[in-house]
PDB file of C-alpha atoms in Angstrom:
ATOM      1  CA  MET A   1      -2.862   8.063 -17.017  1.00  0.00           C
ATOM      2  CA  VAL A   2      -4.856   8.131 -13.795  1.00  0.00           C
ATOM      3  CA  GLU A   3      -7.287   5.399 -13.062  1.00  0.00           C
ATOM      4  CA  LYS A   4      -9.707   6.013  -9.838  1.00  0.00           C
ATOM      5  CA  PHE A   5     -11.026   3.306  -7.878  1.00  0.00           C
ATOM      6  CA  SER A   6     -13.052   4.414  -4.757  1.00  0.00           C
ATOM      7  CA  SER A   7     -10.031   5.600  -2.780  1.00  0.00           C
ATOM      8  CA  ILE A   8      -7.282   4.117  -5.009  1.00  0.00           C
ATOM      9  CA  TYR A   9      -5.395   5.696  -7.408  1.00  0.00           C
ATOM     10  CA  ARG A  10      -2.703   4.015  -9.929  1.00  0.00           C
ATOM     11  CA  LEU A  11      -0.069   5.555 -11.033  1.00  0.00           C
ATOM     12  CA  ALA A  12       1.859   3.605 -13.478  1.00  0.00           C
ATOM     13  CA  ASP A  13       3.016   0.898 -10.887  1.00  0.00           C
ATOM     14  CA  VAL A  14       2.455   2.850  -7.802  1.00  0.00           C
ATOM     15  CA  THR A  15      -0.879   2.737  -5.804  1.00  0.00           C
ATOM     16  CA  ARG A  16      -1.945   5.794  -3.724  1.00  0.00           C
ATOM     17  CA  LEU A  17      -4.502   4.360  -1.067  1.00  0.00           C
ATOM     18  CA  LYS A  18      -6.426   6.309   1.158  1.00  0.00           C
ATOM     19  CA  VAL A  19      -6.231   4.628   4.572  1.00  0.00           C
ATOM     20  CA  ALA A  20      -7.623   6.985   7.051  1.00  0.00           C
ATOM     21  CA  ARG A  21      -8.075  10.231   8.670  1.00  0.00           C
ATOM     22  CA  ALA A  22      -4.975  12.167  10.222  1.00  0.00           C
ATOM     23  CA  ASP A  23      -6.348  11.973  13.508  1.00  0.00           C
ATOM     24  CA  ASP A  24      -7.544   8.333  13.200  1.00  0.00           C
ATOM     25  CA  VAL A  25      -4.096   7.655  14.537  1.00  0.00           C
ATOM     26  CA  PRO A  26      -3.257   8.697  17.825  1.00  0.00           C
ATOM     27  CA  GLU A  27       0.290   9.220  19.628  1.00  0.00           C
ATOM     28  CA  GLY A  28       1.429   6.017  20.038  1.00  0.00           C
ATOM     29  CA  GLY A  29      -1.219   4.286  18.247  1.00  0.00           C
ATOM     30  CA  THR A  30      -1.174   1.905  14.941  1.00  0.00           C
ATOM     31  CA  LEU A  31      -3.593   1.168  12.359  1.00  0.00           C
ATOM     32  CA  LYS A  32      -3.624  -1.716   9.947  1.00  0.00           C
ATOM     33  CA  PHE A  33      -4.539  -1.823   6.371  1.00  0.00           C
ATOM     34  CA  ALA A  34      -4.692  -4.073   3.428  1.00  0.00           C
ATOM     35  CA  PHE A  35      -3.428  -3.704   0.004  1.00  0.00           C
ATOM     36  CA  THR A  36      -2.436  -5.560  -3.137  1.00  0.00           C
ATOM     37  CA  GLN A  37       1.490  -5.953  -4.097  1.00  0.00           C
ATOM     38  CA  ASN A  38       2.124  -7.669  -7.600  1.00  0.00           C
ATOM     39  CA  GLY A  39      -1.252  -9.188  -7.680  1.00  0.00           C
ATOM     40  CA  LYS A  40      -0.880 -10.620  -4.311  1.00  0.00           C
ATOM     41  CA  PRO A  41      -2.812  -9.277  -0.898  1.00  0.00           C
ATOM     42  CA  ALA A  42      -0.304  -7.585   1.591  1.00  0.00           C
ATOM     43  CA  GLU A  43      -0.905  -5.681   4.577  1.00  0.00           C
ATOM     44  CA  GLY A  44       0.590  -2.578   6.036  1.00  0.00           C
ATOM     45  CA  PHE A  45       0.193  -0.394   8.787  1.00  0.00           C
ATOM     46  CA  LEU A  46       0.491   3.113  10.003  1.00  0.00           C
ATOM     47  CA  ALA A  47       1.872   4.409  13.264  1.00  0.00           C
ATOM     48  CA  ARG A  48       2.184   7.891  15.174  1.00  0.00           C
ATOM     49  CA  TYR A  49       5.301   8.116  16.868  1.00  0.00           C
ATOM     50  CA  LYS A  50       6.926  11.290  18.279  1.00  0.00           C
ATOM     51  CA  GLY A  51       4.136  13.206  16.465  1.00  0.00           C
ATOM     52  CA  ARG A  52       5.434  11.786  12.952  1.00  0.00           C
ATOM     53  CA  LEU A  53       3.406   9.380  10.732  1.00  0.00           C
ATOM     54  CA  VAL A  54       5.041   6.342   9.606  1.00  0.00           C
ATOM     55  CA  ALA A  55       3.963   3.299   7.431  1.00  0.00           C
ATOM     56  CA  TYR A  56       5.428  -0.135   6.612  1.00  0.00           C
ATOM     57  CA  GLU A  57       4.827  -3.333   5.666  1.00  0.00           C
ATOM     58  CA  ASN A  58       3.375  -5.369   8.197  1.00  0.00           C
ATOM     59  CA  ARG A  59       5.959  -8.109   7.438  1.00  0.00           C
ATOM     60  CA  CYS A  60       8.794  -9.200   9.729  1.00  0.00           C
ATOM     61  CA  ARG A  61      12.254  -9.237   7.868  1.00  0.00           C
ATOM     62  CA  HIS A  62      13.512 -12.495   9.534  1.00  0.00           C
ATOM     63  CA  LEU A  63      10.698 -14.562   8.237  1.00  0.00           C
ATOM     64  CA  PRO A  64       7.670 -13.542   6.259  1.00  0.00           C
ATOM     65  CA  LEU A  65       5.154 -13.297   9.173  1.00  0.00           C
ATOM     66  CA  ARG A  66       3.133 -10.361  10.143  1.00  0.00           C
ATOM     67  CA  LEU A  67       4.653  -8.617  13.074  1.00  0.00           C
ATOM     68  CA  ASP A  68       1.360  -7.633  15.435  1.00  0.00           C
ATOM     69  CA  PHE A  69       0.086  -9.720  18.133  1.00  0.00           C
ATOM     70  CA  PRO A  70      -3.173 -10.934  17.952  1.00  0.00           C
ATOM     71  CA  ASP A  71      -4.673  -7.572  19.500  1.00  0.00           C
ATOM     72  CA  ALA A  72      -3.202  -5.983  16.529  1.00  0.00           C
ATOM     73  CA  SER A  73      -0.726  -4.226  18.845  1.00  0.00           C
ATOM     74  CA  LEU A  74       2.778  -3.188  17.363  1.00  0.00           C
ATOM     75  CA  PHE A  75       4.579  -1.102  19.766  1.00  0.00           C
ATOM     76  CA  ASP A  76       6.531  -2.804  22.918  1.00  0.00           C
ATOM     77  CA  ARG A  77       5.182  -2.300  26.185  1.00  0.00           C
ATOM     78  CA  ASP A  78       7.301   1.058  26.803  1.00  0.00           C
ATOM     79  CA  GLY A  79       5.856   2.267  23.300  1.00  0.00           C
ATOM     80  CA  ALA A  80       9.807   3.069  22.141  1.00  0.00           C
ATOM     81  CA  HIS A  81       9.770   0.507  19.471  1.00  0.00           C
ATOM     82  CA  PHE A  82       7.824  -2.182  17.001  1.00  0.00           C
ATOM     83  CA  ILE A  83       8.127  -5.627  18.125  1.00  0.00           C
ATOM     84  CA  CYS A  84       7.701  -8.606  16.212  1.00  0.00           C
ATOM     85  CA  GLN A  85       5.454 -11.284  18.166  1.00  0.00           C
ATOM     86  CA  ASN A  86       7.111 -14.149  16.565  1.00  0.00           C
ATOM     87  CA  HIS A  87      10.525 -13.802  17.642  1.00  0.00           C
ATOM     88  CA  ASN A  88      10.720 -10.621  19.640  1.00  0.00           C
ATOM     89  CA  ALA A  89      13.034  -8.726  16.861  1.00  0.00           C
ATOM     90  CA  ILE A  90      12.855  -4.979  17.998  1.00  0.00           C
ATOM     91  CA  TYR A  91      12.653  -2.393  15.227  1.00  0.00           C
ATOM     92  CA  GLU A  92      13.058   1.569  15.812  1.00  0.00           C
ATOM     93  CA  PRO A  93       9.392   3.106  14.664  1.00  0.00           C
ATOM     94  CA  LEU A  94      11.126   6.083  12.820  1.00  0.00           C
ATOM     95  CA  THR A  95      13.401   4.413  10.596  1.00  0.00           C
ATOM     96  CA  GLY A  96      12.306   0.313  10.665  1.00  0.00           C
ATOM     97  CA  LEU A  97      15.505  -0.469  11.239  1.00  0.00           C
ATOM     98  CA  CYS A  98      15.926  -3.723  13.023  1.00  0.00           C
ATOM     99  CA  VAL A  99      18.101  -3.152  16.326  1.00  0.00           C
ATOM    100  CA  ARG A 100      17.814  -6.342  18.416  1.00  0.00           C
ATOM    101  CA  GLY A 101      16.858  -9.847  16.850  1.00  0.00           C
ATOM    102  CA  PRO A 102      17.715 -12.262  14.158  1.00  0.00           C
ATOM    103  CA  CYS A 103      17.181  -9.732  11.320  1.00  0.00           C
ATOM    104  CA  GLU A 104      19.536  -7.109  13.165  1.00  0.00           C
ATOM    105  CA  GLY A 105      20.548  -4.323  10.412  1.00  0.00           C
ATOM    106  CA  GLN A 106      17.782  -5.130   8.241  1.00  0.00           C
ATOM    107  CA  SER A 107      14.927  -2.767   7.567  1.00  0.00           C
ATOM    108  CA  LEU A 108      11.018  -3.042   7.489  1.00  0.00           C
ATOM    109  CA  ARG A 109      10.002  -1.930   4.022  1.00  0.00           C
ATOM    110  CA  ALA A 110       8.625   1.636   4.338  1.00  0.00           C
ATOM    111  CA  LEU A 111       5.547   3.044   2.609  1.00  0.00           C
ATOM    112  CA  PRO A 112       5.693   6.764   1.824  1.00  0.00           C
ATOM    113  CA  VAL A 113       3.114   8.439   3.352  1.00  0.00           C
ATOM    114  CA  GLU A 114       1.082  11.667   2.432  1.00  0.00           C
ATOM    115  CA  ILE A 115      -1.644  13.838   4.374  1.00  0.00           C
ATOM    116  CA  VAL A 116      -3.810  15.702   1.950  1.00  0.00           C
ATOM    117  CA  ASP A 117      -6.656  17.894   3.303  1.00  0.00           C
ATOM    118  CA  GLY A 118      -6.378  15.652   6.593  1.00  0.00           C
ATOM    119  CA  ASP A 119      -6.503  12.048   4.582  1.00  0.00           C
ATOM    120  CA  ILE A 120      -3.830   9.727   4.907  1.00  0.00           C
ATOM    121  CA  TRP A 121      -2.623   8.261   1.651  1.00  0.00           C
ATOM    122  CA  VAL A 122       0.176   5.697   1.635  1.00  0.00           C
ATOM    123  CA  LEU A 123       1.896   4.947  -1.717  1.00  0.00           C
ATOM    124  CA  VAL A 124       2.295   0.842  -2.027  1.00  0.00           C
TER     125      VAL A 124
END
């Protein structure tokens, strides 16, 4: 059964959330969005890196804190990795794998992305 709530579709335990238009996320850019997981508020982010759109839960693997800086930036100065504002853990953008820091070897929780008619949908 599918229930429609504005731009949200619920399919069993999966929610398909419309978060932006594809051209809203430029190369090297990020966009945060809110969603609910198990009845609790959560936050995710979209990023475009090397032409690919990826989405992850905005939560560090070391401590349950948001990754982004107060200006909402997630990429390091070189634009090559995501960096956690709290303890400088470094994550690969295309895989979410932590390659340096206290959570090395762990990965961000990936959120599947679909583009339909220019709209970005994320499965949460």
